[in-house]
mmCIF file with all atom_site columns, C-alpha atoms in Angstrom:
data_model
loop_
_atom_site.group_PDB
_atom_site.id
_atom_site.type_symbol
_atom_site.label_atom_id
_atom_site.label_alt_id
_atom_site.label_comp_id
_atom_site.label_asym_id
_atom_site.label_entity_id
_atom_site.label_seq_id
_atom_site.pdbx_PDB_ins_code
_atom_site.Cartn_x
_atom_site.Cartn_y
_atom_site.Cartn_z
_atom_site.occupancy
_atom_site.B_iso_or_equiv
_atom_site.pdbx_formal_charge
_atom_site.auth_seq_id
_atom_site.auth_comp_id
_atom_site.auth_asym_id
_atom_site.auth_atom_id
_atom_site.pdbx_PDB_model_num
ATOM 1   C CA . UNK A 1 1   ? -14.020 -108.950 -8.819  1.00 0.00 ? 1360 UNK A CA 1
ATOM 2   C CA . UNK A 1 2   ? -15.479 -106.332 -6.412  1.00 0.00 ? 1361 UNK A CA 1
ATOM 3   C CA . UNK A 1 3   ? -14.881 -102.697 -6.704  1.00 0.00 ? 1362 UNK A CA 1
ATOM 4   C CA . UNK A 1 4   ? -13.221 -100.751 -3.839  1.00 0.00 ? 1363 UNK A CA 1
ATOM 5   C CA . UNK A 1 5   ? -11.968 -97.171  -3.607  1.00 0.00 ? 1364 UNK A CA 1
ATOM 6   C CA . UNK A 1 6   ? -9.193  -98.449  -1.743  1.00 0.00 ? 1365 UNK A CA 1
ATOM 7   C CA . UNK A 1 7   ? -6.033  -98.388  -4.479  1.00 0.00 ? 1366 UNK A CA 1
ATOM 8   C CA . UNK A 1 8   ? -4.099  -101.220 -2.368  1.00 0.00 ? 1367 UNK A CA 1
ATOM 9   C CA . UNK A 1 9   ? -7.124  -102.836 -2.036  1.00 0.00 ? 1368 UNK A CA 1
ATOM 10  C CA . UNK A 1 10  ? -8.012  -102.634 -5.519  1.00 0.00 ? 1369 UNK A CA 1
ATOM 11  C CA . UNK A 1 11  ? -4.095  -104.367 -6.714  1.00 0.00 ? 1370 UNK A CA 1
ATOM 12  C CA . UNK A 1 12  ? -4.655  -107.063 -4.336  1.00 0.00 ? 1371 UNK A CA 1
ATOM 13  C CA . UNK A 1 13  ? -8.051  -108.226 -6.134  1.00 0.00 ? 1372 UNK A CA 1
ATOM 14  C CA . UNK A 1 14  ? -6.387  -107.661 -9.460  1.00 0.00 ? 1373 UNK A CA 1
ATOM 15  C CA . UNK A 1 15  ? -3.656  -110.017 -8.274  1.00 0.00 ? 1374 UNK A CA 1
ATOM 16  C CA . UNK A 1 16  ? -6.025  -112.805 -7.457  1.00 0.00 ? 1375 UNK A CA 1
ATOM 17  C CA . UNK A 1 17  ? -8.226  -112.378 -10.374 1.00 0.00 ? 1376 UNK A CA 1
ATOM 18  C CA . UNK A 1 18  ? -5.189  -113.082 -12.655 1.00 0.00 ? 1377 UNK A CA 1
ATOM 19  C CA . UNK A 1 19  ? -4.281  -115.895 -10.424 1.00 0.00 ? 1378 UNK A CA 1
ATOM 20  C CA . UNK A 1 20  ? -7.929  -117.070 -11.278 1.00 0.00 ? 1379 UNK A CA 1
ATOM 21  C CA . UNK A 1 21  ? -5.883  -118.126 -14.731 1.00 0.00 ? 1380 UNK A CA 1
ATOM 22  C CA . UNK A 1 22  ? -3.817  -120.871 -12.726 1.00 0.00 ? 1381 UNK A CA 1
ATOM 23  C CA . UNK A 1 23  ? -6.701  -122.412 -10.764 1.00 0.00 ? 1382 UNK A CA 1
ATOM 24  C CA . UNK A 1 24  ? -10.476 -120.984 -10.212 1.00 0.00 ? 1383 UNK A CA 1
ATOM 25  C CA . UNK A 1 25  ? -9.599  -121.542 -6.135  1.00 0.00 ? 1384 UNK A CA 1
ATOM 26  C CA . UNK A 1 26  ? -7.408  -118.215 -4.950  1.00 0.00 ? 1385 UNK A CA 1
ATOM 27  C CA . UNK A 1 27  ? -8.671  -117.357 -1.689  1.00 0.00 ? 1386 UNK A CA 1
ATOM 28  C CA . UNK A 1 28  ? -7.057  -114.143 0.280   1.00 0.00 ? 1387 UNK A CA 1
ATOM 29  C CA . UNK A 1 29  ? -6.473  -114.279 4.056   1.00 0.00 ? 1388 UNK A CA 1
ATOM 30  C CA . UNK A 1 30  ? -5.538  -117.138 4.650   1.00 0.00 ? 1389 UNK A CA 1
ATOM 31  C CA . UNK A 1 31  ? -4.435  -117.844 8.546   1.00 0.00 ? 1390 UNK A CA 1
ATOM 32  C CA . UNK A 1 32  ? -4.421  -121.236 9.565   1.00 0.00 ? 1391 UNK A CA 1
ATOM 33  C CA . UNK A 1 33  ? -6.985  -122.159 6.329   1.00 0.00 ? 1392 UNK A CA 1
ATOM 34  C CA . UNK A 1 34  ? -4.010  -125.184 5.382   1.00 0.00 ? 1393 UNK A CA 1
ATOM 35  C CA . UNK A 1 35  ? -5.245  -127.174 7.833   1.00 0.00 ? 1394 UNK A CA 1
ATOM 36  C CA . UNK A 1 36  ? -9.182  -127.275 6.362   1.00 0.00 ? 1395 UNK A CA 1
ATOM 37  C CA . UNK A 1 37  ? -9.845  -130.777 4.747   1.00 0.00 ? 1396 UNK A CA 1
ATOM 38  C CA . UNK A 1 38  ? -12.510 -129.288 2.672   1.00 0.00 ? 1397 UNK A CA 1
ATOM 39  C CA . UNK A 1 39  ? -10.041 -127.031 0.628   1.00 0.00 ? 1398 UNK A CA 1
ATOM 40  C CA . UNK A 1 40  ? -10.526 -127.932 -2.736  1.00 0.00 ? 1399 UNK A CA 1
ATOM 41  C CA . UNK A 1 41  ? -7.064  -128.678 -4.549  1.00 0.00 ? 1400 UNK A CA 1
ATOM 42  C CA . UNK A 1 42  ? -5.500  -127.460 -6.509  1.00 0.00 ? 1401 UNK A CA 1
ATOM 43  C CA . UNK A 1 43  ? -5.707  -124.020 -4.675  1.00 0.00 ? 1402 UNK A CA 1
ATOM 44  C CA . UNK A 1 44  ? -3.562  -121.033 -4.703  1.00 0.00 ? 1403 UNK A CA 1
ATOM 45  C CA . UNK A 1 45  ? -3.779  -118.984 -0.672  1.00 0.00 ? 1404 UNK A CA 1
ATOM 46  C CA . UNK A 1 46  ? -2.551  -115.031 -0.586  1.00 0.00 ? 1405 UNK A CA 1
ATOM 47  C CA . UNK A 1 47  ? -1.328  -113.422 2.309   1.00 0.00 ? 1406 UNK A CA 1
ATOM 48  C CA . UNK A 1 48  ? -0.777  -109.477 2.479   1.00 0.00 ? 1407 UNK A CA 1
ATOM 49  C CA . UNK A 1 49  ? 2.174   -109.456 4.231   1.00 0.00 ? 1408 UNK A CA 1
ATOM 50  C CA . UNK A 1 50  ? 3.689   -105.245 4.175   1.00 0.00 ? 1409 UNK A CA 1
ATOM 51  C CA . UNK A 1 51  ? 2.808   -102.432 2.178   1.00 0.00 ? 1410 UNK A CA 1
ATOM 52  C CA . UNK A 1 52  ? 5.917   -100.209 2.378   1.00 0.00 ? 1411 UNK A CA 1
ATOM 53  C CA . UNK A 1 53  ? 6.011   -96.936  1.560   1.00 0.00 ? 1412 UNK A CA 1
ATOM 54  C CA . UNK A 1 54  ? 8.976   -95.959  -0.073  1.00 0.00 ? 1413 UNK A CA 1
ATOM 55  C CA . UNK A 1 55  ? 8.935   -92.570  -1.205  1.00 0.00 ? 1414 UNK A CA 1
ATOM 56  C CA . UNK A 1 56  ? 6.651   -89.294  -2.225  1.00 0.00 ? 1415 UNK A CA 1
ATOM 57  C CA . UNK A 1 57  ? 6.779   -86.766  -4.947  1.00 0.00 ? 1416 UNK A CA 1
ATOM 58  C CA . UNK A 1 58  ? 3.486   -84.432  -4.814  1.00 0.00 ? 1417 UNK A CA 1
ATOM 59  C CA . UNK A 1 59  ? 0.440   -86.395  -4.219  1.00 0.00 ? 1418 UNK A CA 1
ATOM 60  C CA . UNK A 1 60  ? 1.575   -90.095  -5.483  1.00 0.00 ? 1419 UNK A CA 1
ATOM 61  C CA . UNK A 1 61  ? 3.657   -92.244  -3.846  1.00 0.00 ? 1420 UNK A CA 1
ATOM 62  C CA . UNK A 1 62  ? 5.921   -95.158  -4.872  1.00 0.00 ? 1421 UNK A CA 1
ATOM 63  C CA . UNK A 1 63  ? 4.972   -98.371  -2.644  1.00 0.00 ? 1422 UNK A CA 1
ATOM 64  C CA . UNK A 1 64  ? 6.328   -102.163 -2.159  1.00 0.00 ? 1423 UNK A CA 1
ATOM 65  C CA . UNK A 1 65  ? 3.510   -104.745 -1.303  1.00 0.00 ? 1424 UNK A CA 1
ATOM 66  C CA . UNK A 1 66  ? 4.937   -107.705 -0.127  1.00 0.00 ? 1425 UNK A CA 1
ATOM 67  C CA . UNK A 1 67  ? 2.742   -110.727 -0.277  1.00 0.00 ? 1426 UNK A CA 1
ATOM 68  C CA . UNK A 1 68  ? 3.317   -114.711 0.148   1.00 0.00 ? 1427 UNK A CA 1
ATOM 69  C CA . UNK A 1 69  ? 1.497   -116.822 -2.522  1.00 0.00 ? 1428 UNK A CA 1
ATOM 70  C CA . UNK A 1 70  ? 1.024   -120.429 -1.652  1.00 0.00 ? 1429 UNK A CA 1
ATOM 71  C CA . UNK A 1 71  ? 0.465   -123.536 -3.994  1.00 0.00 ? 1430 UNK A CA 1
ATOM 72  C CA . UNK A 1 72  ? -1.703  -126.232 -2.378  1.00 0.00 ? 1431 UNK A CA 1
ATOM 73  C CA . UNK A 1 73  ? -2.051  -129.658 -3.760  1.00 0.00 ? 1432 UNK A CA 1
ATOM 74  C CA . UNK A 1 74  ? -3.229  -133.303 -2.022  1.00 0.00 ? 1433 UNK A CA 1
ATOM 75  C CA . UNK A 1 75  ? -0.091  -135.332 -2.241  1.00 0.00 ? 1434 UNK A CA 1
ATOM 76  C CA . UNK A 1 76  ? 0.241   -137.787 -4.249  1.00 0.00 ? 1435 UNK A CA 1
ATOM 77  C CA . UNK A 1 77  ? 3.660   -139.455 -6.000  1.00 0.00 ? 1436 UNK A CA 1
ATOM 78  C CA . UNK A 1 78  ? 3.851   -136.615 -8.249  1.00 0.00 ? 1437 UNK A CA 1
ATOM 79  C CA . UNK A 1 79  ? 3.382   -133.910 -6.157  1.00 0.00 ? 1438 UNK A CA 1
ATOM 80  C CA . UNK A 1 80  ? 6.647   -132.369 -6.503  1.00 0.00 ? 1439 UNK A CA 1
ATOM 81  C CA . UNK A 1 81  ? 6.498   -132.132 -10.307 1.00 0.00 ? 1440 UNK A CA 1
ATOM 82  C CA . UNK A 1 82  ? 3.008   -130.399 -10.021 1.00 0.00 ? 1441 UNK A CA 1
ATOM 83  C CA . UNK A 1 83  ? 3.768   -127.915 -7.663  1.00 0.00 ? 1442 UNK A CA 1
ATOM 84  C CA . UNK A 1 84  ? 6.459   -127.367 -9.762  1.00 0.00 ? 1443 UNK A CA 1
ATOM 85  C CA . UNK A 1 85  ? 4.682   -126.987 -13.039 1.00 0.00 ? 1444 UNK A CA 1
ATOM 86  C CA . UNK A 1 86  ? 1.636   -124.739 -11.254 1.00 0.00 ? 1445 UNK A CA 1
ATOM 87  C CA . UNK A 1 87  ? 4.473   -122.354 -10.000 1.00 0.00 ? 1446 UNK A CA 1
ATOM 88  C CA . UNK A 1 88  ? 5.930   -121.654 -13.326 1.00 0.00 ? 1447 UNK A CA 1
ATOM 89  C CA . UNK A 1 89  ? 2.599   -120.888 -14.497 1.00 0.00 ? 1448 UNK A CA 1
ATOM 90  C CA . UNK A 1 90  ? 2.153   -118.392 -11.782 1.00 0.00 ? 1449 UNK A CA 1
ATOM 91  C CA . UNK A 1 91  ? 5.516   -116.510 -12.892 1.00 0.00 ? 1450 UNK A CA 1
ATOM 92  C CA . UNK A 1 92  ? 4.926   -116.613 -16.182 1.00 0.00 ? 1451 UNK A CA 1
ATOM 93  C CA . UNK A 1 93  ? 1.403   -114.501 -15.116 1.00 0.00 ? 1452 UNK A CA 1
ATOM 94  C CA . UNK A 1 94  ? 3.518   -111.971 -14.432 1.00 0.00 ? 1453 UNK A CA 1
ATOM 95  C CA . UNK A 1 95  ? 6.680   -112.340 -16.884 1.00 0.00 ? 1454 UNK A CA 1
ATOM 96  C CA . UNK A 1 96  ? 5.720   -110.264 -19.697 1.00 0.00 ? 1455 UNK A CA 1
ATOM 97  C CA . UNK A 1 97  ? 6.068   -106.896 -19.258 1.00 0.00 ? 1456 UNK A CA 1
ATOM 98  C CA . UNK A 1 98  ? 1.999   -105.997 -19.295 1.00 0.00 ? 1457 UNK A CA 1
ATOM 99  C CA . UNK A 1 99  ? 0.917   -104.629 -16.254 1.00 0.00 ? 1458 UNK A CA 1
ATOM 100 C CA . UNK A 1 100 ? -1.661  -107.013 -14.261 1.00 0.00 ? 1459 UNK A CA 1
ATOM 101 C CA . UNK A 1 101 ? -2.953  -103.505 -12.855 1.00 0.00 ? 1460 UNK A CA 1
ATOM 102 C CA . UNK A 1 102 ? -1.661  -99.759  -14.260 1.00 0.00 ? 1461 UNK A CA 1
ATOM 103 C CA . UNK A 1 103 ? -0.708  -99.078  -11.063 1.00 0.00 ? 1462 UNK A CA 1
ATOM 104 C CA . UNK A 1 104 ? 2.115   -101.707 -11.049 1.00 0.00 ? 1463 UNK A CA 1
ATOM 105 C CA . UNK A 1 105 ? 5.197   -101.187 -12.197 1.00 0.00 ? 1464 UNK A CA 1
ATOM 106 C CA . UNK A 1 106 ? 7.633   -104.134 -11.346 1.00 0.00 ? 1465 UNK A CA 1
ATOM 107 C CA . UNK A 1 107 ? 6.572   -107.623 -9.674  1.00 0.00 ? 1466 UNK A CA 1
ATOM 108 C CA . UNK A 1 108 ? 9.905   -109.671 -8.043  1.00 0.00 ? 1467 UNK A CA 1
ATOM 109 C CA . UNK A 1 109 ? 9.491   -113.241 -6.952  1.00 0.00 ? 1468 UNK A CA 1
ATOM 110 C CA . UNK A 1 110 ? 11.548  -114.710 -4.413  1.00 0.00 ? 1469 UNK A CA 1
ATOM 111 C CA . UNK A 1 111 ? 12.922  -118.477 -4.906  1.00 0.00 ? 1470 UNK A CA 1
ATOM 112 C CA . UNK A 1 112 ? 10.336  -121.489 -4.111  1.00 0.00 ? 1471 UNK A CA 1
ATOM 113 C CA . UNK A 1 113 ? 10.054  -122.758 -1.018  1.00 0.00 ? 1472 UNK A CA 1
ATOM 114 C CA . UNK A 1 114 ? 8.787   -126.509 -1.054  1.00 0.00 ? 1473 UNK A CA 1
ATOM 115 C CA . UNK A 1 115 ? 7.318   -127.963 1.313   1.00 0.00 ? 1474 UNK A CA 1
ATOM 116 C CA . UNK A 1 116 ? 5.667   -131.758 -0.023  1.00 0.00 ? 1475 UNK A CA 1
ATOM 117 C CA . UNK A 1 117 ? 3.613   -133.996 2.760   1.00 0.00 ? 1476 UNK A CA 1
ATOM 118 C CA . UNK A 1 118 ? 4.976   -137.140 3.685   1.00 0.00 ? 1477 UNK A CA 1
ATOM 119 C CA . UNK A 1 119 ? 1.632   -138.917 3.246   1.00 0.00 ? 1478 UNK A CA 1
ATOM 120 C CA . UNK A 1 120 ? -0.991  -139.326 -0.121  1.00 0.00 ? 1479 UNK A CA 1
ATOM 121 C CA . UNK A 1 121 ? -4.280  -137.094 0.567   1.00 0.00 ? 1480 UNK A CA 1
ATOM 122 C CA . UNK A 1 122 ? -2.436  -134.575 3.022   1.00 0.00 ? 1481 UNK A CA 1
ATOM 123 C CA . UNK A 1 123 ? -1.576  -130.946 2.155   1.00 0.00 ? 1482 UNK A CA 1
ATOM 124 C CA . UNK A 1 124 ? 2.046   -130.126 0.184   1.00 0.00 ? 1483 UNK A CA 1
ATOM 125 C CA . UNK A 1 125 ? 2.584   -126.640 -0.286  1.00 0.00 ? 1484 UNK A CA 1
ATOM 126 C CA . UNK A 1 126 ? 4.704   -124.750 -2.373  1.00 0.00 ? 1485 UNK A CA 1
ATOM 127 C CA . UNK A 1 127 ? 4.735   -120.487 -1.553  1.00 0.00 ? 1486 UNK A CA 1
ATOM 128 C CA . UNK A 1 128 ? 6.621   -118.099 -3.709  1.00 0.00 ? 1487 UNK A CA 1
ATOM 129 C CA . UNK A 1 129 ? 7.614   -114.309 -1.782  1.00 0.00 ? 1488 UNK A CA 1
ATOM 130 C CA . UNK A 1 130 ? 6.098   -111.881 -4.726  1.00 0.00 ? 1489 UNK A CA 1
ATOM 131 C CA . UNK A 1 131 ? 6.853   -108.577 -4.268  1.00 0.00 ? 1490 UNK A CA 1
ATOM 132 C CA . UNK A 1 132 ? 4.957   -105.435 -6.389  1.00 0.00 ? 1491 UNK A CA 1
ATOM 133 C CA . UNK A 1 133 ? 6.221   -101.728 -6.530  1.00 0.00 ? 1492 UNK A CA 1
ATOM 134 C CA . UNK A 1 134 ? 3.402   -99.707  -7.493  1.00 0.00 ? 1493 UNK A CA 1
ATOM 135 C CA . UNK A 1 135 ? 2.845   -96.188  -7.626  1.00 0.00 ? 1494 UNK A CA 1
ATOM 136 C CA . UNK A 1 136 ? -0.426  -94.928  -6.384  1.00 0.00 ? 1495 UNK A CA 1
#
């Protein structure tokens, strides 16, 4: 994991490293990277959707990062019960009440949103809303 200065910055690659528990393949940024063959499976993708600032008091503020986390698997028959299995996994990263980073205070997943290939060997995806109020 790479230093930065940045504090947002900083959250986001403490939030993959722990991911890194799931699967070794979290990759940030990803636009469009679903559609690469050569994604090795299975994968979790992060996308840094908002960083909301919600309120001040002196110099630190109280932020929401909003960011979508995506399961990736090759289908095959079981493919629903896997994504299913590597998504409770990635809650239960962050269902104890240590902090993945001290800047973090609470971490809110939306429901799962499915969405399983129709063919073996293709793409199925399953991505989770997490949210993170921190206070920098």
């Amino acid at each position: 994991m790479s230093s930065t200065s940045n504090p947002e910055a900083r959250i986001v690659e403490a939030l993959v490293y722990r991911l890194t528990e799931v699967t070794s393949t979290v990759l940030l940024g990803y636009s469009a990277l679903g559609l690469n063959d050569e994604l090795p499976t299975p994968a979790i993708l992060v996308q840094l959707e908002s960083i909301q600032e919600q309120g001040r008091q002196g110099s630190r503020r109280k932020m929401s990062m909003a960011l979508n986390v995506s399961v990736v698997i090759k289908t095959d028959e079981d493919s629903t019960y896997t994504l299913m299995g590597l998504t409770r996994l990635v809650r239960e990263l962050f269902a104890s009440s240590e902090r993945f980073t001290p800047e973090a205070r609470t971490v809110q997943f939306s429901e799962t949103q499915f969405d399983i290939a129709p063919n073996h060997g293709h793409l199925s995806f399953a991505d989770i809303q997490l949210t993170i109020d921190v206070i920098l």
